[in-house]
PDB file of C-alpha atoms in Angstrom:
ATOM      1  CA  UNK P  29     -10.585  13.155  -0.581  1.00 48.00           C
ATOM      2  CA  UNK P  30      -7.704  13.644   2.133  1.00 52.00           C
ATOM      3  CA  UNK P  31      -4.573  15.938   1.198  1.00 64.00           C
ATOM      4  CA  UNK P  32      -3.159  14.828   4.301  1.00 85.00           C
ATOM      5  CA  UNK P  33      -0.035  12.117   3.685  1.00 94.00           C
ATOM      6  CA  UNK P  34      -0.054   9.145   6.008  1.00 95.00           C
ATOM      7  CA  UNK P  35       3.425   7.817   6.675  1.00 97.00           C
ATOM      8  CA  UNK P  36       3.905   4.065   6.509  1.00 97.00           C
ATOM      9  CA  UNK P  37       6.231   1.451   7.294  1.00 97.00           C
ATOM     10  CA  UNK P  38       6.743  -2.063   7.242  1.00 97.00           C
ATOM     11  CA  UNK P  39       4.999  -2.203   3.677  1.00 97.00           C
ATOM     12  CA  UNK P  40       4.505  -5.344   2.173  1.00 97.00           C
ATOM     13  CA  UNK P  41       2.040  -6.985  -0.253  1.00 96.00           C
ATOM     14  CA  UNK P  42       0.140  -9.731   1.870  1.00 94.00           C
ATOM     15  CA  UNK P  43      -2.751 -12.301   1.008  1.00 89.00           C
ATOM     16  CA  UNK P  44      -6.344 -10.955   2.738  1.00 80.00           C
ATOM     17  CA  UNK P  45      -8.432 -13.920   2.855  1.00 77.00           C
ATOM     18  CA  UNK P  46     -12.001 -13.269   1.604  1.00 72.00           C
ATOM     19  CA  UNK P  47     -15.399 -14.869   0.105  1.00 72.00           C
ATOM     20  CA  UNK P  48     -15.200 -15.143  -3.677  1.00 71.00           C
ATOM     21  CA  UNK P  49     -11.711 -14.436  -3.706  1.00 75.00           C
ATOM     22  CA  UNK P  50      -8.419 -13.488  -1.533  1.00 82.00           C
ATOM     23  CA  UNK P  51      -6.980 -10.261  -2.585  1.00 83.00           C
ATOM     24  CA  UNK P  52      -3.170  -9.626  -2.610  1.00 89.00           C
ATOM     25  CA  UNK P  53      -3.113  -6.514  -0.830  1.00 94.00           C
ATOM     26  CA  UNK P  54      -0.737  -4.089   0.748  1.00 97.00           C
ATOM     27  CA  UNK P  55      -0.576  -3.942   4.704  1.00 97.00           C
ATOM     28  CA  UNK P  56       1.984  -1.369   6.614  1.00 97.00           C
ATOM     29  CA  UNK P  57       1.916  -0.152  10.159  1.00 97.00           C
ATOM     30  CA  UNK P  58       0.672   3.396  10.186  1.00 94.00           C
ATOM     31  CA  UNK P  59       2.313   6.098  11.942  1.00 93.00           C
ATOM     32  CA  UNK P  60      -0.185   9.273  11.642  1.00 93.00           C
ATOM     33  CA  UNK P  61      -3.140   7.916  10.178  1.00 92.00           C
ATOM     34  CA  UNK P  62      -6.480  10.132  10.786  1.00 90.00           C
ATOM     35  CA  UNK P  63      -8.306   6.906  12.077  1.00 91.00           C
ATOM     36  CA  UNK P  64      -5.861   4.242  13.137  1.00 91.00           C
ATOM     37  CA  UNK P  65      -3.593   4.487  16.058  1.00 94.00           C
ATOM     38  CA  UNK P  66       0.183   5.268  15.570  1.00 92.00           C
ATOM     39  CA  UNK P  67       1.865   1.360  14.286  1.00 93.00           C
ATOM     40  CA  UNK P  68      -1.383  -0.134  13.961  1.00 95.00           C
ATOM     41  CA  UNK P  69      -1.906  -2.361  10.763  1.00 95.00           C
ATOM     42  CA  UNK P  70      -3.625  -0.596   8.100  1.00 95.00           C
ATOM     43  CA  UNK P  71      -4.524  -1.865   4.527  1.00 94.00           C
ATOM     44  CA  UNK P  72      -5.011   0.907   2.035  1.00 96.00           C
ATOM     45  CA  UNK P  73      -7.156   0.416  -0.140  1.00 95.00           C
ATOM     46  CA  UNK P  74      -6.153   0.023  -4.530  1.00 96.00           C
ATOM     47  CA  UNK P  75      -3.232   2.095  -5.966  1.00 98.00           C
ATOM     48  CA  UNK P  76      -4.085   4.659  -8.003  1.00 98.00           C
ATOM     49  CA  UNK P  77      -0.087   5.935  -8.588  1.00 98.00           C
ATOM     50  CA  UNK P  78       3.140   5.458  -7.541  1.00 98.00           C
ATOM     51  CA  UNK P  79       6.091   7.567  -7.279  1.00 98.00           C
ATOM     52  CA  UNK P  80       9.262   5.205  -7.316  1.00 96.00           C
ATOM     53  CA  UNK P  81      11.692   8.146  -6.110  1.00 96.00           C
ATOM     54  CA  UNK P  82       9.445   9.716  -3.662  1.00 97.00           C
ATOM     55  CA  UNK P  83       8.121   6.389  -2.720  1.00 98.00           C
ATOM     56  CA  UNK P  84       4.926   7.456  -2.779  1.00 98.00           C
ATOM     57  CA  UNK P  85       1.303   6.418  -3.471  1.00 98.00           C
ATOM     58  CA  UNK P  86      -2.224   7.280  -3.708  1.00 97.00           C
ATOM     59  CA  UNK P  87      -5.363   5.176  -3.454  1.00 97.00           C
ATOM     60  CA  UNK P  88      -8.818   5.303  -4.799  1.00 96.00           C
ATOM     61  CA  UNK P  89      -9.588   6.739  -1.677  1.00 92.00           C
ATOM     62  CA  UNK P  90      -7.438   9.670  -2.005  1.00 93.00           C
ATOM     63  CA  UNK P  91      -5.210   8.968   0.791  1.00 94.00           C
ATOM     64  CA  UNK P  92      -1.290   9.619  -0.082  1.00 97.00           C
ATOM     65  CA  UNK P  93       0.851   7.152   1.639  1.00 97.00           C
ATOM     66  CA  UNK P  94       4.418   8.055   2.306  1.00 98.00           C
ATOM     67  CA  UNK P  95       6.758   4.453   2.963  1.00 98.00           C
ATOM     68  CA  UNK P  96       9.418   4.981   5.504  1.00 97.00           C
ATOM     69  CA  UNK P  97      10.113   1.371   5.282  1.00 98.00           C
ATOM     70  CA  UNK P  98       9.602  -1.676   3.009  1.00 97.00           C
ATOM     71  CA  UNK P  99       8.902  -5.065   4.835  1.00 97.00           C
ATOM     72  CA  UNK P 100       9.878  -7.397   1.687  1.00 97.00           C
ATOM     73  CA  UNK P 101      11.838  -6.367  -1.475  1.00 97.00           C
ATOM     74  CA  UNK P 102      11.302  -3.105  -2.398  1.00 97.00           C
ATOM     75  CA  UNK P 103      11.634  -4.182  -6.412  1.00 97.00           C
ATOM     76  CA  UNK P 104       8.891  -6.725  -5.813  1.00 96.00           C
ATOM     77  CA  UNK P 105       6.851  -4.207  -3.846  1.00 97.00           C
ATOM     78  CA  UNK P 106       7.357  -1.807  -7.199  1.00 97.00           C
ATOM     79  CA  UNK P 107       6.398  -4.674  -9.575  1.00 96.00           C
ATOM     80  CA  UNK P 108       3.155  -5.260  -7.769  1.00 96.00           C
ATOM     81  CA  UNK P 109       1.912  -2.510  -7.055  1.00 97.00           C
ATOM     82  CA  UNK P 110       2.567  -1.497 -11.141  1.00 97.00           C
ATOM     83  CA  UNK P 111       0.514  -4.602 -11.749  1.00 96.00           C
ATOM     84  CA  UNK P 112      -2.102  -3.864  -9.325  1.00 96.00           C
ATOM     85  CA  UNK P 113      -2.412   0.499 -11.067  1.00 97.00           C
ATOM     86  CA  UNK P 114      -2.746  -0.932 -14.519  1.00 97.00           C
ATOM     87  CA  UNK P 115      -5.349  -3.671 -13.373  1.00 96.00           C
ATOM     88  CA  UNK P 116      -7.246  -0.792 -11.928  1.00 96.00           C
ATOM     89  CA  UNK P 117      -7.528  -3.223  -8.387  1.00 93.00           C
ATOM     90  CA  UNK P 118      -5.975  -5.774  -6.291  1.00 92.00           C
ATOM     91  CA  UNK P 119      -4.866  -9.137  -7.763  1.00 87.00           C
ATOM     92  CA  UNK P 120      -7.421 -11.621  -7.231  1.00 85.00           C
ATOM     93  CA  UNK P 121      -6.545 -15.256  -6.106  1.00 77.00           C
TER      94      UNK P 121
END
């Protein structure tokens, strides 16, 4: 489990197309990531939390994500990812 918090911007729920079903995910450009370069495009994996104020999250993984920036609405950013915490997992299409 990381401690370390990963800035990201850009943040935005996109479709990731995959076999048995495409998962609306999150995708963001990462800015100190451990693995990925500074403003690659990362895609965390499922929401554990969020922190509305601090705009904040953590994954399943562990990983805290900080957002700098929001690439879409931020209130349909915060309804999804609510949806996706109490699902336990990405929305399945």
């Amino acid at each position: 489990m990381s401690t370390e918090v990963v800035f990201i911007c850009d943040v935005r729920y996109l479709m990731e197309m995959a076999c048995g079903g495409d998962l609306w995910r999150i995708h963001g450009k990462a800015m100190n990531h451990p693995v990925v370069a500074p403003g690659e495009m990362i895609m965390p994996s499922s929401p554990t939390s969020y922190d509305p104020e601090a705009k904040r999250f953590t994954t399943v993984s562990g990983r805290v994500y900080q957002i700098e920036s929001f690439g879409e609405l931020e209130e349909k950013f915060v309804e999804q990812i609510q949806k996706d915490i109490a699902a336990k997992g990405y929305e399945v299409h």
